Structure formats: structure tokens, C-alpha cells
CSV table of C-alpha atoms in Angstrom, one decimal:
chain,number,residue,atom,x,y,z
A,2,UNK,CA,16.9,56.4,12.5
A,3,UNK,CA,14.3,55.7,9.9
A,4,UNK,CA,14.0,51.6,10.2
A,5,UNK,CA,13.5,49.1,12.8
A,6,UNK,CA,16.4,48.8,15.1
A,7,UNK,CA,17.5,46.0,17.3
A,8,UNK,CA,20.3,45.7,20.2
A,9,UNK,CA,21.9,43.7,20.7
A,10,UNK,CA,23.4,43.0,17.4
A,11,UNK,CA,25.0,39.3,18.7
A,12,UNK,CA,24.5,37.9,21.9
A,13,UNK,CA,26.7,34.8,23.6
A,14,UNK,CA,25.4,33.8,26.5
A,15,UNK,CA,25.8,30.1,28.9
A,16,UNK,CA,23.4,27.9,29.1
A,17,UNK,CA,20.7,28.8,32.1
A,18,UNK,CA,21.4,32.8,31.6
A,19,UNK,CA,18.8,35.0,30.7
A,20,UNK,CA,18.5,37.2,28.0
A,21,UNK,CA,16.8,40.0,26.7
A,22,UNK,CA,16.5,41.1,23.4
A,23,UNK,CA,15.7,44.8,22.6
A,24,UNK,CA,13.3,46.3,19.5
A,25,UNK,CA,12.8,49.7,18.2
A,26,UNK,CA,10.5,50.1,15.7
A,27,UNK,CA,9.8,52.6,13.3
A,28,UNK,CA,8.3,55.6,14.5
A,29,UNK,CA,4.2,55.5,14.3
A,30,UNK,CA,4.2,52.2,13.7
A,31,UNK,CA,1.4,50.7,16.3
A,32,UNK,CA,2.3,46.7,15.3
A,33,UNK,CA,5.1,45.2,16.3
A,34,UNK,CA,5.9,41.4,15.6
A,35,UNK,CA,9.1,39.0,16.7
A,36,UNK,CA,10.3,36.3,14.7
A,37,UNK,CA,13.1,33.6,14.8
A,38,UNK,CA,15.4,32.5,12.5
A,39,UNK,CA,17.3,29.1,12.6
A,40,UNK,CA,20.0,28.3,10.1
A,41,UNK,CA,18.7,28.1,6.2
A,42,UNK,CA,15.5,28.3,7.4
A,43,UNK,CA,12.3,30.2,7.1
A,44,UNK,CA,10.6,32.9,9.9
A,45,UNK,CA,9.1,31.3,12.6
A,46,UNK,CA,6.2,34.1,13.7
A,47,UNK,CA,6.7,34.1,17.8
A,48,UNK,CA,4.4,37.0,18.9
A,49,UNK,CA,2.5,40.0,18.1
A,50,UNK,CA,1.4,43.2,19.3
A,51,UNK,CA,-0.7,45.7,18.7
A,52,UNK,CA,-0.1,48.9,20.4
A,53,UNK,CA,1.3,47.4,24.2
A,54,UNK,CA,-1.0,44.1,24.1
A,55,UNK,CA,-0.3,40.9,22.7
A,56,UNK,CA,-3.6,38.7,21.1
A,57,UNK,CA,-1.0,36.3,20.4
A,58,UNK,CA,1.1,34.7,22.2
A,59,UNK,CA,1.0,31.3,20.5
A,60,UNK,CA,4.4,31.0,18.8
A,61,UNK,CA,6.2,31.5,22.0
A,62,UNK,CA,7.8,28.1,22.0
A,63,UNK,CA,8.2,27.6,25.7
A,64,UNK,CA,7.0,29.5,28.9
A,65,UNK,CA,10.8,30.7,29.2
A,66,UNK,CA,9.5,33.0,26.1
A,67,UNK,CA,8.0,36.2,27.4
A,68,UNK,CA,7.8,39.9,25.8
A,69,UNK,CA,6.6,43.4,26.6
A,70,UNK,CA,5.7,46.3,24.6
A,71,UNK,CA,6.0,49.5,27.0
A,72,UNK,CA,4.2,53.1,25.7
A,73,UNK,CA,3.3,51.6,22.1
A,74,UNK,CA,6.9,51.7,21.2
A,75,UNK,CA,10.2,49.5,22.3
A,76,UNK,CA,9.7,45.7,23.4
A,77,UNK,CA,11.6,43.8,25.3
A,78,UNK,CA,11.8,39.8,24.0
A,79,UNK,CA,13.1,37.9,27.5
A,80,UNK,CA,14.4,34.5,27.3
A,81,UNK,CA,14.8,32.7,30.6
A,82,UNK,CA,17.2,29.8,31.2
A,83,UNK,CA,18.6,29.6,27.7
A,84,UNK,CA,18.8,26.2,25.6
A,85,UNK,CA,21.2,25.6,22.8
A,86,UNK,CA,17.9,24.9,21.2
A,87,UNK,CA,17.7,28.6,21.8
A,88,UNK,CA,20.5,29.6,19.3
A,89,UNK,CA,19.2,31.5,16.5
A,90,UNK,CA,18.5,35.2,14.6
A,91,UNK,CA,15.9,37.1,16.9
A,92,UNK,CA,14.2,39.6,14.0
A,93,UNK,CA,11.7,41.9,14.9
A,94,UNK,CA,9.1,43.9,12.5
A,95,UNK,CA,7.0,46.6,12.5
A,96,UNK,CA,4.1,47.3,10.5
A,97,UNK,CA,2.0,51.3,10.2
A,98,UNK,CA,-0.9,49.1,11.3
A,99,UNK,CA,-3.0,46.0,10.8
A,100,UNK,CA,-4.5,46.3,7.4
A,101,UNK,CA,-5.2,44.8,4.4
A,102,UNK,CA,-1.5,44.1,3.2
A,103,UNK,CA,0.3,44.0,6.4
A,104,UNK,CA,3.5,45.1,5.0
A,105,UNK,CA,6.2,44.3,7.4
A,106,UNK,CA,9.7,46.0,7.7
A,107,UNK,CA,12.4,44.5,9.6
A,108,UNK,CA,15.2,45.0,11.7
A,109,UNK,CA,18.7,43.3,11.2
A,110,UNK,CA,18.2,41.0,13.8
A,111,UNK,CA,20.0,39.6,16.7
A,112,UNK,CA,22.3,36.6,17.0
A,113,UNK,CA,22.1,34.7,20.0
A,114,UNK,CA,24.6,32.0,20.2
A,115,UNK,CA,23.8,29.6,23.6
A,116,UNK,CA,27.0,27.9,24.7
B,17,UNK,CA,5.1,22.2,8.0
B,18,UNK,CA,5.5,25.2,6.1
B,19,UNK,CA,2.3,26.4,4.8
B,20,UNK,CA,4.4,28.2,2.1
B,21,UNK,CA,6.4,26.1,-0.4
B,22,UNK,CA,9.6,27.2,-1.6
B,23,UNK,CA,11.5,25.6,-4.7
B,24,UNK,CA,14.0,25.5,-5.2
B,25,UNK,CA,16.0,25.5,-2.0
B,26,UNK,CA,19.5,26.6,-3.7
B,27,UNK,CA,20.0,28.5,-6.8
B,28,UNK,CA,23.5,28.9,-8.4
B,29,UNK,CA,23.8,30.6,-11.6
B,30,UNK,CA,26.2,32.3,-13.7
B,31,UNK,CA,25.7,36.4,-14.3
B,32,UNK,CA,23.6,36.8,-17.2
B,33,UNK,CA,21.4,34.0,-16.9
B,34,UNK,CA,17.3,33.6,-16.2
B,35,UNK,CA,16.6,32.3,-12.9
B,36,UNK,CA,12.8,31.4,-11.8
B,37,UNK,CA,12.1,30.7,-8.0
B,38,UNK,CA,8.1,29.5,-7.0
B,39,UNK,CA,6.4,29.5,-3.9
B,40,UNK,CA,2.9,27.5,-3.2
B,41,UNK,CA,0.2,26.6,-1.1
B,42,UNK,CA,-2.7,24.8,-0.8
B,43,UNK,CA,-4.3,27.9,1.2
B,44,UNK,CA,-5.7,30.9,-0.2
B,45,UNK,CA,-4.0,34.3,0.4
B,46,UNK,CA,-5.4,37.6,0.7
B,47,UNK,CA,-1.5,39.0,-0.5
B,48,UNK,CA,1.6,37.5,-0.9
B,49,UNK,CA,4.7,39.6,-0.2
B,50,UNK,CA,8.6,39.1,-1.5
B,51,UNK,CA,11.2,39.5,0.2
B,52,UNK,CA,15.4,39.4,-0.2
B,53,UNK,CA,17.7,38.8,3.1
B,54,UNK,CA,21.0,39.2,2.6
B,55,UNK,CA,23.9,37.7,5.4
B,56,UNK,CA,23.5,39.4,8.7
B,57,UNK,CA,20.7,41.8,7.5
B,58,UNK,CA,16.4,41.6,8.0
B,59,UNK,CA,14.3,40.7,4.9
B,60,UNK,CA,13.8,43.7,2.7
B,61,UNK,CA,10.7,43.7,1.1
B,62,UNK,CA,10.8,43.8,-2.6
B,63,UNK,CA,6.7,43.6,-3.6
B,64,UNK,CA,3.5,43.0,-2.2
B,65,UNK,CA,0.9,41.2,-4.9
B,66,UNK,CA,-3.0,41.1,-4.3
B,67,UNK,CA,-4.5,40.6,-7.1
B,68,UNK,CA,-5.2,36.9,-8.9
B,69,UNK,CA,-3.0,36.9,-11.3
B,70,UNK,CA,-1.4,39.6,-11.4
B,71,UNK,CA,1.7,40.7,-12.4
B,72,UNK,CA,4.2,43.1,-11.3
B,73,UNK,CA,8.0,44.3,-12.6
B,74,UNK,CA,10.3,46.0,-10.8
B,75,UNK,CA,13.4,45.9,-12.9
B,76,UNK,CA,14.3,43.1,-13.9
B,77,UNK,CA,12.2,41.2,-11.7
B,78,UNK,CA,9.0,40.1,-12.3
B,79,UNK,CA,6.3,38.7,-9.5
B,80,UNK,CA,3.5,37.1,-10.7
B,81,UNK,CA,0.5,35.7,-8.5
B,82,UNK,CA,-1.6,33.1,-9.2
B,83,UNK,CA,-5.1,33.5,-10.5
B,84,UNK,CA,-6.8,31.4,-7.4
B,85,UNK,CA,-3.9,33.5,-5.3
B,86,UNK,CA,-2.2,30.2,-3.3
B,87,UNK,CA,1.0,30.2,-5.7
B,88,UNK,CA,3.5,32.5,-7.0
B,89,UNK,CA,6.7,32.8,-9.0
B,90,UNK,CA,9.9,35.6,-9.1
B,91,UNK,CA,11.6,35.5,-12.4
B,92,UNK,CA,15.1,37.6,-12.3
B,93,UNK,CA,16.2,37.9,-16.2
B,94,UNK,CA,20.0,38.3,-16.9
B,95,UNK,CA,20.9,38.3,-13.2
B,96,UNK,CA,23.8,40.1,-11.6
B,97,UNK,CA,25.6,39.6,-8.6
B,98,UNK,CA,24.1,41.9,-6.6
B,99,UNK,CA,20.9,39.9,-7.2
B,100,UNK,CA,22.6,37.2,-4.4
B,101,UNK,CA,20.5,36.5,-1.8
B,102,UNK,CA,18.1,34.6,0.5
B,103,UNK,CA,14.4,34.8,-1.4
B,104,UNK,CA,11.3,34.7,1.0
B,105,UNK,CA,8.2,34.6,0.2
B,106,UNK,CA,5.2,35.7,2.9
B,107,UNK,CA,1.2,35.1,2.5
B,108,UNK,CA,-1.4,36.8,4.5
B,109,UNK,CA,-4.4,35.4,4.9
B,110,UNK,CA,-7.9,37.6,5.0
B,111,UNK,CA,-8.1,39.2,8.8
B,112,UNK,CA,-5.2,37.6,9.3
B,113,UNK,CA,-2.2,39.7,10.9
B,114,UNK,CA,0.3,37.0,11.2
B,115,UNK,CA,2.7,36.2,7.8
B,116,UNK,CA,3.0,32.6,6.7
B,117,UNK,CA,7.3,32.6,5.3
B,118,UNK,CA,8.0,29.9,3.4
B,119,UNK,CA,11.9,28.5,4.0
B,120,UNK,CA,12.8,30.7,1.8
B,121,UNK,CA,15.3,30.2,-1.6
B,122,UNK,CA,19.4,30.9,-1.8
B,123,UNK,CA,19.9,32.2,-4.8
B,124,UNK,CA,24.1,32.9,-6.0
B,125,UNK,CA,25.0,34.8,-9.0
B,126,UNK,CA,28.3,33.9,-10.2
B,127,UNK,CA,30.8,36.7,-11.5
């Protein structure tokens, strides 16, 4: 397809499971970015990449955080030992590359409910 | 703390009305991007301003930036349903590749 996609589309999952959220972005596009979404509330910016690195890794909110970018394409966002506190919309972007405007385009997002 | 402003937080009007919503900062942005989230979908972005004060229309919307570029305001004149959504604004900031959201306004357009 032409946009970002994301899979799952909805996760539920027990407390103390791993998860692993999946991002495709659009083709070309060397920067990838994840984001999360509580209820009624703005995008909290969790990590970047550019091409397979990450210069960022500072809005990971815990070490149970951890993502991948594998051949400058697909990443992986991993969450170990899921919280309730974890419950949110996992959105994932992709930009052509950094510059100037950093236009962003986003996927629909996954919903990850933690019982 | 959001570095982005929104105001107001909920917006419910009837079709045919004028609805503005604002977003502000104390910072500076290089750009300052709009975009509309509707339930169980990813922001779509609607414009990208760069310029102090400029303004842009698309339709029936209309984006203005401020001149010193930390505020900025989405007017929607007679809106329509369709116009319902979840209003985000996003700054970037010179050299910057991270976006700054604000919390973003609910907007509802009554039939």
C-alpha cells in the first residue's frame, strides 16, 4: 500500500506479557518515528530513527521500551513485562527524510489494552 | 508540560457555524504543522506553515501563523459534519527532528 501500516491493529495482552508492535512505513522513507497516545491526549514522541539507528532514544519511558529498525525499513517497537500504565494507541510515522519541514505521515495505530 | 498549547479542549458546534481553535508557545518554531485524527485512525496532516505570519486556506479552513512564529490559529467557517474531529497541532523547531503535539482540540459538528 501507499501509507504507513501498522499490525497489529488492537492488542490485549496480561499483565507481565511481552509485546511487539509492528511498523511499515512508506516506501523510501529513511525516518521512522513512534509515538503513544493515551486517552484525549496529545502524541507523546518515544523514539526515532534514521535509516536502522536511533539518536534518540529518550522518550522511551522505561528500559522495558526497546525498538529496532532492520534494512532501513520495518521496526519492531518491543514492550517487555506490560503495565496497565502501558495501555494506550502505539502510532508510528514516517517522514521522506529529515528536512526542513519534517512532514510526518502516520499509520492508524495500535491499541494495546493491558489487563 | 506541553510545549504546545491547545485551546480549547472541546468544541461543540452546530453545522453552519465559525469555529476558531489556537495553539501557542513560548518557543519559537521553525514550522508548525495541522493535523485532524479521526476515531481509530493516525493524524492526517492538513498544512504545514513556515512563514511568520502567514496565512494559508485550504477550503474552508484557514491556518494562520504568528508573525514571531510560537502561536497559531485554524478557523473552519460554516462547518459541516465531516469537519468532526480531533485537531493537533505540531511545531518543529530549527535542526530539530522531533515534533512538539500539543493535546490536541475535539471539535463536533452537530447535524
Amino acid at each position: 500500500g501507499a501509507g504507513v501500516s501498522q499490525s497489529p491493529s488492537n492488542k490485549v495482552t496480561e499483565k507481565g506479557k511481552d509485546v511487539e508492535l509492528r511498523c511499515d512505513p512508506i516506501s523510501g522513507h529513511t525516518a521512522l518515528y513512534w509515538y503513544r497516545q493515551s486517552l484525549g491526549q496529545g502524541l507523546e514522541f518515544l523514539i526515532y530513527f534514521q535509516g536502522n539507528s536511533a539518536p534518540d532514544k529518550s522518550g522511551l519511558p522505561s528500559d522495558r521500551f526497546s525498538a529496532e529498525r532492520t534494512g532501513g525499513s520495518v521496526s519492531t517497537l518491543t514492550i517487555q513485562r506490560t503495565q496497565q500504565e502501558d495501555s494506550a494507541v502505539y502510532l508510528c510515522a514516517s517522514s521522506l527524510k529529515v528536512k526542513r519541514y519534517n512532514e510526518q505521515f502516520f499509520g492508524p495505530g495500535t491499541r494495546l489494552t493491558v489487563l | 508540560t506541553q510545549l504546545l498549547e491547545q485551546s480549547p479542549q472541546f468544541l461543540s458546534i452546530q453545522e453552519g457555524e465559525n469555529l476558531t481553535v489556537y495553539c501557542n508557545s513560548s518557543s519559537v518554531f521553525s514550522s508548525l504543522q495541522w493535523y485532524r485524527q479521526e476515531p481509530g485512525e493516525g493524524p492526517v496532516l492538513l498544512v504545514t506553515v513556515v512563514t511568520g505570519g502567514e496565512v494559508k486556506k485550504l477550503k474552508r479552513l484557514t491556518f494562520q501563523f504568528g508573525d514571531a512564529r510560537k502561536d497559531s490559529s485554524l478557523h473552519i467557517t460554516a462547518a459541516q459534519p465531516g469537519d468532526t474531529g480531533l485537531y493537533l497541532c505540531a511545531g518543529a523547531r530549527t535542526n530539530d527532528y522531533k515534533l512538539s503535539f500539543g493535546a490536541g482540540t475535539t471539535v463536533t459538528v452537530r447535524a
